[in-house]
Coordinates of C-alpha atoms in Angstrom, one line a residue:
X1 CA 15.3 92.7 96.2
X2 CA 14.0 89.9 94.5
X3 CA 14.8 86.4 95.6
X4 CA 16.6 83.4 93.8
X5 CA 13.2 83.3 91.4
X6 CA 14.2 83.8 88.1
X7 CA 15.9 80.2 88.8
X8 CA 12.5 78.3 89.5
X9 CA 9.0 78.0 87.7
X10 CA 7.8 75.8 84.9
X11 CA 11.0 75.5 83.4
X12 CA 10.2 71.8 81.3
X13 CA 12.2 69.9 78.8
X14 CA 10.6 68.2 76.1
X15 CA 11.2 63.9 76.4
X16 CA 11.3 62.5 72.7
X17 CA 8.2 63.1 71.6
X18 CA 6.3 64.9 74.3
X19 CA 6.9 67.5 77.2
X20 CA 6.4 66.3 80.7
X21 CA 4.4 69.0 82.7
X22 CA 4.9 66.8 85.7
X23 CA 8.4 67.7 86.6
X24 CA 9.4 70.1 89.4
X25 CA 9.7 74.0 87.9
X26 CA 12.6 76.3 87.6
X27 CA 12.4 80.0 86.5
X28 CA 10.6 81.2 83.5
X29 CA 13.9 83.4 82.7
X30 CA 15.5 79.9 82.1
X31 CA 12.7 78.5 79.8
X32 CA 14.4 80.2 76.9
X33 CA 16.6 77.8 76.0
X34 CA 16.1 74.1 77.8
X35 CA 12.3 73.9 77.6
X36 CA 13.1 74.0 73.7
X37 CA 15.7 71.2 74.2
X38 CA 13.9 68.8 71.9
X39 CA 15.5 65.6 71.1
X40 CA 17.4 65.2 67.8
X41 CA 19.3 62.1 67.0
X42 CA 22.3 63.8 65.6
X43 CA 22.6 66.3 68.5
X44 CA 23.8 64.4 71.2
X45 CA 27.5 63.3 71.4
X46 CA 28.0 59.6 71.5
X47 CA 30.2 59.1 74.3
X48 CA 27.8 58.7 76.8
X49 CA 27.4 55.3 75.4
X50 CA 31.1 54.4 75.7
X51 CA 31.4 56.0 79.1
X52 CA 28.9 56.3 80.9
X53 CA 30.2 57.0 84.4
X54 CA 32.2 60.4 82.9
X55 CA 28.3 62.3 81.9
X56 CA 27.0 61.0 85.4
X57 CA 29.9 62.8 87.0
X58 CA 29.2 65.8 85.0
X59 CA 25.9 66.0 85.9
X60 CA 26.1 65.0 89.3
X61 CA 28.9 68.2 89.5
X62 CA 26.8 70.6 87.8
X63 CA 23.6 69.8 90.0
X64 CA 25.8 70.1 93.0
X65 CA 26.8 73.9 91.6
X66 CA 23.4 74.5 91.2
X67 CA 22.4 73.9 94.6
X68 CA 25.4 75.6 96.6
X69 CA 25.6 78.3 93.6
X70 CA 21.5 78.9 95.4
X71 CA 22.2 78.8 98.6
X72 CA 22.8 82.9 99.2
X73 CA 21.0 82.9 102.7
X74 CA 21.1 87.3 102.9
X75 CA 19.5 87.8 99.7
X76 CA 15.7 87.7 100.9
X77 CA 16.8 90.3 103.7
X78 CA 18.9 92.5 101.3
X79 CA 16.3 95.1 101.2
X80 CA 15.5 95.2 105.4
X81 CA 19.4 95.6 105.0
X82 CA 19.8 98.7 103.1
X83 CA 17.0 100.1 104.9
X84 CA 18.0 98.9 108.6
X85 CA 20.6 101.3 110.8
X86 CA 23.1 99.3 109.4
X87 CA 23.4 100.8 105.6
X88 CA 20.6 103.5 106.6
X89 CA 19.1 104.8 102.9
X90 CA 15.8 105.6 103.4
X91 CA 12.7 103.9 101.7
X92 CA 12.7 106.9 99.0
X93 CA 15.8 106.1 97.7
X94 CA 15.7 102.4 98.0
X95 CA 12.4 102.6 95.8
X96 CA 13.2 105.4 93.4
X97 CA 16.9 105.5 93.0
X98 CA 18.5 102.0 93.7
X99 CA 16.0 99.0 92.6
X100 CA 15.2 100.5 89.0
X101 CA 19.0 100.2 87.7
X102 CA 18.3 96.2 88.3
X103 CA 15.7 96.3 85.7
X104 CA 17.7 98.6 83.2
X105 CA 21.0 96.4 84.0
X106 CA 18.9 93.1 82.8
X107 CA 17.4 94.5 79.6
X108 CA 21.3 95.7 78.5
X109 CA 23.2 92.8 79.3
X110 CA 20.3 90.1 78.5
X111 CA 20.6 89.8 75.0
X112 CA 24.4 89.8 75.1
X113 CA 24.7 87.0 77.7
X114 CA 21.9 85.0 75.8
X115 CA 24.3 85.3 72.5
X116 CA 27.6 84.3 74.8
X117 CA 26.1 82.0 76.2
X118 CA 25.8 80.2 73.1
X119 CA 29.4 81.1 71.1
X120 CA 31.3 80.5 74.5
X121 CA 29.8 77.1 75.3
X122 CA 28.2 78.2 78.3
X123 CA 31.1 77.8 81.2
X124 CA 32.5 81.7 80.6
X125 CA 29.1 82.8 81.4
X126 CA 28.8 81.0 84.3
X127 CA 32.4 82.1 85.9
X128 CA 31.2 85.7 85.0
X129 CA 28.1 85.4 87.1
X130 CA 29.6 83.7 90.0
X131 CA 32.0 86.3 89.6
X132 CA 29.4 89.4 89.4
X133 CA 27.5 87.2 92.7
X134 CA 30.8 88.0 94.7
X135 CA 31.3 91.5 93.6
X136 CA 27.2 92.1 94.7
X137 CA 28.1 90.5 98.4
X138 CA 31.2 92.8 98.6
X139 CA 29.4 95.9 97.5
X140 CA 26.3 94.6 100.1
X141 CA 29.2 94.4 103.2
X142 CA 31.5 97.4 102.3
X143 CA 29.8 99.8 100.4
X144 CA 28.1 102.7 101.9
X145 CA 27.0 105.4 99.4
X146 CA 24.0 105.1 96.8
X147 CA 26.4 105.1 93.8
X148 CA 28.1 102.0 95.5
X149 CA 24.2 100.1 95.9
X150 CA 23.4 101.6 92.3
X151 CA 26.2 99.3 91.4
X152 CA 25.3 96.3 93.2
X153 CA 22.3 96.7 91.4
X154 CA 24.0 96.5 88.2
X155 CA 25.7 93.3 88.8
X156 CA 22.6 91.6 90.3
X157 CA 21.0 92.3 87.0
X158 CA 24.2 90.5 85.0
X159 CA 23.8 87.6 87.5
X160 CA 20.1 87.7 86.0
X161 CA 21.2 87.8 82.7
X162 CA 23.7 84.6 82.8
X163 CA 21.4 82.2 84.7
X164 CA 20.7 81.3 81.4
X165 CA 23.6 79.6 80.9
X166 CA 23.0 77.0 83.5
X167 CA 19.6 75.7 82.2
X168 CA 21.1 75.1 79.1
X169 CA 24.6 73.5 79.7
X170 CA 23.6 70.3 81.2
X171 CA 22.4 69.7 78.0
X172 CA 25.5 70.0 75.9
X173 CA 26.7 67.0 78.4
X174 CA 24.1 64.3 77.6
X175 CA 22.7 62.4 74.7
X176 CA 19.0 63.6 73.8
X177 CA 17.3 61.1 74.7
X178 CA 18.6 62.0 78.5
X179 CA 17.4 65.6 78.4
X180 CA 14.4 65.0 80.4
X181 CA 15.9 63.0 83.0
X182 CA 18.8 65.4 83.5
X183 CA 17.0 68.1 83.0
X184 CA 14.3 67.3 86.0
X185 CA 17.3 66.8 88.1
X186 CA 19.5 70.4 87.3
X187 CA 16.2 71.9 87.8
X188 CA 15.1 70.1 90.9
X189 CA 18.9 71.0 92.7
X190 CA 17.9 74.6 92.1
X191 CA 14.8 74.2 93.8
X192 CA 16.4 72.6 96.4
X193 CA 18.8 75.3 96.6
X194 CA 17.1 78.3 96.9
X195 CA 14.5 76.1 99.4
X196 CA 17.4 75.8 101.9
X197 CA 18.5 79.1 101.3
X198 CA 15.3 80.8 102.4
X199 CA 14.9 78.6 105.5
X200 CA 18.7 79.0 106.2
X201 CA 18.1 82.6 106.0
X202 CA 15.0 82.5 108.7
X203 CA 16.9 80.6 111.0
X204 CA 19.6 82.6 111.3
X205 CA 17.8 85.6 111.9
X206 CA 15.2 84.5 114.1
X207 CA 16.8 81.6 116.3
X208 CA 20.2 82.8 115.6
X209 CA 19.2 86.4 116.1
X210 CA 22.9 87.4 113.6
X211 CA 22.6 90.8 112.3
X212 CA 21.8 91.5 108.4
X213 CA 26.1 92.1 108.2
X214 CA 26.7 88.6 109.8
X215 CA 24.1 87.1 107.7
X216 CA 25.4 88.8 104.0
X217 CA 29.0 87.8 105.5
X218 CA 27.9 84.1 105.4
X219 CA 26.4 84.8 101.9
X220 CA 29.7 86.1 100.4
X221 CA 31.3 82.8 101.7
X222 CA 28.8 80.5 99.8
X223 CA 29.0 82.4 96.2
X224 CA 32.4 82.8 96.3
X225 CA 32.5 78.6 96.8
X226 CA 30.1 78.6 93.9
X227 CA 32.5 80.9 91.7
X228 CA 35.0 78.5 92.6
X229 CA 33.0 75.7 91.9
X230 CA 32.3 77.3 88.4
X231 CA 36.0 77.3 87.4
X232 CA 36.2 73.3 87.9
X233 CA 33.2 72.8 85.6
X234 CA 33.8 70.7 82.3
X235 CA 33.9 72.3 79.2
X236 CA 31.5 71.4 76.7
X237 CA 32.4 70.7 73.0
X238 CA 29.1 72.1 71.7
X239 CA 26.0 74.5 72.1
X240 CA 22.7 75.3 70.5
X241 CA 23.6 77.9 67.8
X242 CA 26.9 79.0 66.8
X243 CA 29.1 76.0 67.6
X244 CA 26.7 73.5 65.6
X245 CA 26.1 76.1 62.9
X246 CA 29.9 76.4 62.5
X247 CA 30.6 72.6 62.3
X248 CA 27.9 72.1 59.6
X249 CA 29.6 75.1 57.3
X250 CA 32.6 73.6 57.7
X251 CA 31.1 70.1 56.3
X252 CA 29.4 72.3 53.6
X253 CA 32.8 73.7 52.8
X254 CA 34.1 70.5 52.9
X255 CA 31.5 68.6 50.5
X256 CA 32.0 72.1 48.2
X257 CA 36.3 71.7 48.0
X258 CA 35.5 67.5 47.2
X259 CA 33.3 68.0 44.4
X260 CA 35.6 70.7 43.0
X261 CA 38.0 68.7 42.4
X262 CA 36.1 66.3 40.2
X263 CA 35.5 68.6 37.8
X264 CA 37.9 70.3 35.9
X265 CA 35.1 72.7 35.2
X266 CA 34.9 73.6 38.6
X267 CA 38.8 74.6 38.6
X268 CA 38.4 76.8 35.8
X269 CA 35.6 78.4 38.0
X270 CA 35.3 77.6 41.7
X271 CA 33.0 80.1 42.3
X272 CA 29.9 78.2 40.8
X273 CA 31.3 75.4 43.8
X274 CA 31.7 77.5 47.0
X275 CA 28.8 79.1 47.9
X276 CA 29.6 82.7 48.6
X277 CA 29.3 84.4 52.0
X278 CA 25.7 86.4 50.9
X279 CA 24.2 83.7 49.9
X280 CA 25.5 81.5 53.0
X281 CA 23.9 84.3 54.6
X282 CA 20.9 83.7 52.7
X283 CA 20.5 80.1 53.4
X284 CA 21.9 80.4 57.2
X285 CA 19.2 78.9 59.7
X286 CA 19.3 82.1 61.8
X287 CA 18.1 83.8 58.6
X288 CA 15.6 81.4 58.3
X289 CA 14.4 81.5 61.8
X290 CA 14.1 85.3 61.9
X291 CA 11.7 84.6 59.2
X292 CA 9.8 82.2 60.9
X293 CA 9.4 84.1 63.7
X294 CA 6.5 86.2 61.8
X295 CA 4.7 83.1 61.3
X296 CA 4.3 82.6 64.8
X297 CA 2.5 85.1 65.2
X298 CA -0.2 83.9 62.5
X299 CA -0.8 81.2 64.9
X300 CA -3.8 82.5 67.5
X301 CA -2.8 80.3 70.3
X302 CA 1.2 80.6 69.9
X303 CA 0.3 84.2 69.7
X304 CA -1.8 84.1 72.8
X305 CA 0.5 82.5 75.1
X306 CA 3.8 84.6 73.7
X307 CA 1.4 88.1 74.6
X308 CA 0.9 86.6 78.2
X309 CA 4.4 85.5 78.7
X310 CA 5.0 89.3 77.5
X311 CA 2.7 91.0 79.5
X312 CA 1.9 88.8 82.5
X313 CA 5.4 87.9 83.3
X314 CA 6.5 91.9 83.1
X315 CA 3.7 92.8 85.9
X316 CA 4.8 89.6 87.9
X317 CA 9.1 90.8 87.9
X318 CA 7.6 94.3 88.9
X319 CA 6.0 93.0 91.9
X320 CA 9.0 90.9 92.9
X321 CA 11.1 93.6 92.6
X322 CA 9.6 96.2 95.0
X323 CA 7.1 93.5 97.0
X324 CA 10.2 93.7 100.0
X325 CA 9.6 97.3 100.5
X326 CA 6.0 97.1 100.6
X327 CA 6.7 94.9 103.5
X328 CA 9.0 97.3 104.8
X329 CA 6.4 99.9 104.5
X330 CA 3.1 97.5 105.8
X331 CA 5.4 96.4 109.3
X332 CA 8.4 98.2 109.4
X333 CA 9.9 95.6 112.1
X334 CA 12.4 97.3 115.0
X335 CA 14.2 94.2 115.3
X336 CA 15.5 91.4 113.0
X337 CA 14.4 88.3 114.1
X338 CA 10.9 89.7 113.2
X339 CA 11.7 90.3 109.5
X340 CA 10.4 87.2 107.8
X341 CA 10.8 87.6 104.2
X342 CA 12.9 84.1 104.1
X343 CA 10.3 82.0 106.0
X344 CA 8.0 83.6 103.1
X345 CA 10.0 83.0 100.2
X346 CA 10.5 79.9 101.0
X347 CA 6.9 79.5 101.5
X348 CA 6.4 81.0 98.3
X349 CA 8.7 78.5 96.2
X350 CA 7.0 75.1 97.6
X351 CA 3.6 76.5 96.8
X352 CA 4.8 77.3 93.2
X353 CA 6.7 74.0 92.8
X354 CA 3.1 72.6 93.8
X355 CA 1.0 74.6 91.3
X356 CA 3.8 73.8 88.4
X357 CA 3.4 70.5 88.9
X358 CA -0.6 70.3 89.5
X359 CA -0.6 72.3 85.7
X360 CA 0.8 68.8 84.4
X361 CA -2.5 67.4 85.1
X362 CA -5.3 69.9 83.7
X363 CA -6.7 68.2 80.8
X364 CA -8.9 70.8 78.7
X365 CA -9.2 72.3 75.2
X366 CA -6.6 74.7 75.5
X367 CA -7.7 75.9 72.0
X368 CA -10.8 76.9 73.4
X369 CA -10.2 77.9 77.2
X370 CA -7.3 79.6 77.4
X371 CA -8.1 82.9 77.2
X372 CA -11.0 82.8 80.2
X373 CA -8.2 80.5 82.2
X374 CA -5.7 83.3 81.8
X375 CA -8.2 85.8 82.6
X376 CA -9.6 84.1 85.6
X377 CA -5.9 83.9 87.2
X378 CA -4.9 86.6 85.9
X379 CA -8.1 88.4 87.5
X380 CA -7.0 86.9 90.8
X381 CA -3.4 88.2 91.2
X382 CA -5.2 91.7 90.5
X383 CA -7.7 90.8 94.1
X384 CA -4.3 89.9 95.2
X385 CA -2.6 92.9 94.6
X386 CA -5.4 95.0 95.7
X387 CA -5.2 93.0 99.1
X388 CA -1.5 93.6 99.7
X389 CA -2.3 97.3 98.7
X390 CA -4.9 98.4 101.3
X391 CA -4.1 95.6 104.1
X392 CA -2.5 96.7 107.2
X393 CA -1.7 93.1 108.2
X394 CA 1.4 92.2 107.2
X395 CA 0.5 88.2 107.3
X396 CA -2.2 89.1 104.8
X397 CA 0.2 90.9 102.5
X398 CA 2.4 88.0 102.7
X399 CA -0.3 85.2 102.0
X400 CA -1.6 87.2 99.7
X401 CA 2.0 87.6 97.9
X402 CA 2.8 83.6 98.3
X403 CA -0.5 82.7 96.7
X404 CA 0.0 85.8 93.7
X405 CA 3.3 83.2 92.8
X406 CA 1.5 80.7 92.7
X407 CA -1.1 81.3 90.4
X408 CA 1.6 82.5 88.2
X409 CA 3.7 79.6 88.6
X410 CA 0.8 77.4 87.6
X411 CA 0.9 79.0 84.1
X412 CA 4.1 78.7 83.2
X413 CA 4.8 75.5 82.3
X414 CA 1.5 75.6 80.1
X415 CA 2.8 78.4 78.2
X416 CA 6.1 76.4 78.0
X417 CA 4.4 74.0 76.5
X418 CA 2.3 76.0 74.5
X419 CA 4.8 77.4 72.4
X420 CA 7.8 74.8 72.5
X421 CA 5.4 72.0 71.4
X422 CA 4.7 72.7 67.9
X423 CA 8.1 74.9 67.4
X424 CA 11.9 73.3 66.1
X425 CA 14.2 73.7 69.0
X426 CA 16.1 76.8 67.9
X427 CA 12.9 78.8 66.7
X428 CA 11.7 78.0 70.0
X429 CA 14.7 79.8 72.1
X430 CA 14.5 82.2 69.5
X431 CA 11.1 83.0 70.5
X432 CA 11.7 82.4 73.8
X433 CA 14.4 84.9 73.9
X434 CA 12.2 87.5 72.1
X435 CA 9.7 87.0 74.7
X436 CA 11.5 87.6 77.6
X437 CA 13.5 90.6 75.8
X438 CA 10.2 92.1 75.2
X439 CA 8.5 91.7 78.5
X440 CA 12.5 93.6 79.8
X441 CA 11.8 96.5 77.8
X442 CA 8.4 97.0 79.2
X443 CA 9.6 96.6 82.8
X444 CA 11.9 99.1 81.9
X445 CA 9.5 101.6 80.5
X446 CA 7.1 101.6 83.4
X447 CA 10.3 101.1 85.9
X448 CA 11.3 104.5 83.9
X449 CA 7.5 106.2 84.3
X450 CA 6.5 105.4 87.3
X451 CA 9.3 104.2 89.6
X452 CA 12.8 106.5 89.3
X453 CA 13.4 109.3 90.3
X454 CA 13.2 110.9 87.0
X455 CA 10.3 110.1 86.1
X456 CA 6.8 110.0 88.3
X457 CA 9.2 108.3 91.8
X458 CA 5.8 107.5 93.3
X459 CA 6.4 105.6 96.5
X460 CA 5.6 102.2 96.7
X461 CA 2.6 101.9 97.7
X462 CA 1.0 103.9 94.5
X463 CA 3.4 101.8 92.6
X464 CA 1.0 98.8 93.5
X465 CA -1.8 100.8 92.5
X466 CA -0.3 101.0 89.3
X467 CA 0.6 97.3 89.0
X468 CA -3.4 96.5 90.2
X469 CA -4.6 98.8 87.8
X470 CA -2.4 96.9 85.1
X471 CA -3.5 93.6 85.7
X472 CA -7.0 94.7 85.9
X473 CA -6.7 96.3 82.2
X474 CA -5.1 92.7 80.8
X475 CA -8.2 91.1 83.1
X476 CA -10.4 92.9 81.0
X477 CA -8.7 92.7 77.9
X478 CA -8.4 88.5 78.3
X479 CA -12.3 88.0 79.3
X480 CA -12.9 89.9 75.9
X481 CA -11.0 87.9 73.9
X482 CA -11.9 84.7 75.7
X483 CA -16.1 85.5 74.9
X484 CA -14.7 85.7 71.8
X485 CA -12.9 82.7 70.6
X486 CA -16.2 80.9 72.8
X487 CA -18.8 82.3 70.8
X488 CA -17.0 81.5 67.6
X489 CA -16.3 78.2 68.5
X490 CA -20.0 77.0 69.9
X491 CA -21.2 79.0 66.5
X492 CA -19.0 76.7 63.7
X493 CA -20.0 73.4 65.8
X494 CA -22.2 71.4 63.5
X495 CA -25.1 71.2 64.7
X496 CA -25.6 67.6 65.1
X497 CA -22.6 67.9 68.1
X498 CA -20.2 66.1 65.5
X499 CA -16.3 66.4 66.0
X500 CA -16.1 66.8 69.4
X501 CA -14.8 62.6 69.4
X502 CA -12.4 64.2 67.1
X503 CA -11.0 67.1 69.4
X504 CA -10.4 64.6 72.4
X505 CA -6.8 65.3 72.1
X506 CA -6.9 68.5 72.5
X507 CA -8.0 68.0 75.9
X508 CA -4.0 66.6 76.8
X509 CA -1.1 68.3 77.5
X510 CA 0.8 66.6 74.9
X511 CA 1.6 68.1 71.3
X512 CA -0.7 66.7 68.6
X513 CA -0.6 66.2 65.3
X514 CA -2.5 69.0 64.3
X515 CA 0.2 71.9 65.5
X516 CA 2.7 70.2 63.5
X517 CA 2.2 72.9 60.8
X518 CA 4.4 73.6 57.7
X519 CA 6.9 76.6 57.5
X520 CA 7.6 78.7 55.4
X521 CA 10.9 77.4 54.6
X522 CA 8.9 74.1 53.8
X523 CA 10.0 72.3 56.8
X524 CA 7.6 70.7 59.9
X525 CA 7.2 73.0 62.6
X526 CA 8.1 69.4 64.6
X527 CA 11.2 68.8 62.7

């Protein structure tokens, strides 16, 4: 079973006119929506100003959710679990017939929570995950058949699903020009979080020598505080999409009824006054956005970091997901206080915090490099995997896996930055949300070939051949295209070296003038 990650990586919020890369990380599955939380000056409600101790409350309640709703000390041991005496399923079933619904649970309820998220103002979808996180611990301590674990599945892929909704309410709280500050701190309780939750974990099981039951016992207790911590949780008065949308139809609406009342031209016929619903439609941002969203794709470098966010972070989920029965399968421990998957997760999360935060200091031409960085790391994790694959040593296979989230973790937050830089803040979740929607659906497909029952069920250890194999083909694929864009760009260089003053700025991770195209709809890609 996967650990708390899809709550930390290089998850960044933009400050008011550049992203800061230098922040702790949070989950990529969370990037959707607050990395493109740009600041706009009639966003942000004005009564921070009047009071400010009521927002610092807020914030200071919903960081404190965040941690405790993290702390679930069982979950990096629920897979030793189900295949320990105590549940007894056997490694077959635990590969091919329980761990695949988690993938086809996400891609179902993703898009529907995303869109909740947004028309519910965020605190719904929050008391329906803490709700679905107690109904997986009960499931985990009384269930006993595979139907029963097929179904805990199922709700630990809606718990994915609505984690969304916490990176982007502490933003309907504060002004914009707070989004960065809050948003390092809502990030950084996280962090924190699932930190203590690993170690916690370890502890018990190796000094405390509990069993798995005791330990997914004291697991129910902590999300069930979170689910009540949930209901307590203020209830914003705005969100992203629908809500703001709404209000600014009703002051169209408004403006529309005004005017028609000025003219007795427009009494005779108030149809040429209030727009009609098609041609709302018509002129509706969302329209608008899903045209812009083709344009993105015109863009080689918006295009480049979208496919790796597609590709690379579907291989990375896969590995997470079965990675605990590979270690089941390398050292198959006789006793509990030997299993060590918590010491290792948390292992894994400082290292990534690390490597998110080093990415806020690389200073190249991104326009230039990316491709060979990509490929070099990318190239790396594929060594990596091929390591946990043949090794017999199960420190090895757990270095190796530490270091394989780490090099992905390091990337994030430059694809984050990538594509929320030069994008508005709604096309950006938009494409965000696309992204990760994609990247599900291609988990699913392989999930469906390779991994259940019905299709191929290869055990896990040819499962990691597949995943090597994988990253090996987008190696390839990224070293192409990366002699590529080279060649072509030492080929149009004037020959007297000139320009290259010009291009310093490409060098920073900060957005530059240059990416601030025009739209289609005629409106700055910055605006």
């Amino acid at each position: 079973m996967v650990a708390e990650d899809t709550a930390l990586s290089g998850d960044l919020s933009d400050g008011e006119n550049e992203m800061d890369l230098k922040l702790p990380a949070c989950e990529d599955g969370d990037v959707a929506v607050s990395a493109c939380e740009a600041p706009s000056p009639s966003d942000g409600p004005q009564e921070e100003a009047r009071d400010p101790r009521k927002w610092k409350w807020a914030v200071a309640f919903l960081c404190f959710y965040g941690f405790m709703g993290s702390i679930k000390p069982g979950e990096p041991f629920i897979t030793p679990y189900l295949l320990s005496p105590e549940k007894n399923f056997t490694r077959e079933e635990v590969t091919n017939e329980i761990t695949p619904v988690l993938t086809y649970s996400y891609m179902v309820v993703l898009v529907p929570a995303f869109l909740l998220t947004d028309l519910m103002r965020y605190k719904p979808v929050l008391i329906i995950q803490g709700v679905s996180q107690v109904v997986i611990w009960l499931i985990l301590l009384l269930g006993t058949s595979l139907l029963e674990m097929q179904f805990m599945e199922f709700f630990y892929g809606i718990t994915m699903a609505c984690r969304v909704a916490y990176s982007s309410y502490i933003f309907s709280l504060v002004s914009p020009t707070l989004y960065q500050r809050v948003a390092g701190y809502s990030r950084s309780a996280v962090l924190l979080g699932v930190f203590t939750s690993s170690v916690l974990g370890q502890l018990c099981m190796s000094v405390g020598n509990v069993s798995f039951y005791t330990l997914n016992a004291i697991s129910l207790g902590f999300v069930s505080f979170g689910m009540l911590l949930s209901l307590c949780l203020p209830w914003p008065k705005r969100s992203l999409f629908f809500n703001r949308l709404r209000n600014q139809e009703e002051k169209k609406l408004a403006a529309a009824a005004a005017a028609a009342s000025k003219s007795e031209l427009d009494k005779i016929n108030p149809k040429d006054t209030v727009p009609s619903s098609a041609s709302r439609w018509k002129d509706s941002v969302v329209l608008q956005m899903l045209l812009e969203v083709r344009n993105v794709l015109k863009r080689p470098n918006l295009r480049l970091w979208c496919l790796w966010w597609v590709f690379n972070s579907t291989g990375y989920y896969l590995v997470l997901f079965y990675v605990h029965i590979l270690w089941n399968k390398v050292y198959p421990a006789k006793e509990n206080k030997h299993v060590y998957n918590g010491a290792v997760e948390a292992a894994s999360t400082l290292l990534s915090t690390l490597t998110s935060f080093t990415a806020g200091f690389v200073k190249i031409r991104w326009n230039v490099w990316s491709e060979l960085v990509i490929g070099v790391i990318t190239a790396l994790q594929a060594a990596l995997l091929l390591l946990m694959l043949t090794t017999d040593n199960i420190w090895v296979c757990y270095t190796a896996y530490v270091l394989f989230r780490g090099f992905y973790q390091f990337l994030v937050p430059i694809a984050t930055f990538q594509i929320a830089s030069s994008l508005t803040k709604e096309l950006c979740a938009l494409v965000f949300g696309i992204n990760t929607f994609l990247g599900t659906i291609l988990k699913t497909i392989i999930n469906l070939i390779f991994a259940d029952k019905r299709g191929l069920a290869f055990d896990v250890k040819s499962q990691f051949m597949v995943y090597f194999v994988y990253f090996t083909i987008l190696t390839i694929v990224y070293f192409v295209c990366a002699a590529v864009v080279i060649i072509r760009h030492y080929r149009n260089q004037p020959a007297g070296g000139g320009g290259t003053g010009e291009q310093a700025a490409s060098t920073e991770l900060h957005p530059v003038a240059a990416e601030a195209e025009t739209l289609s709809n005629g409106k700055s890609a910055n605006a």
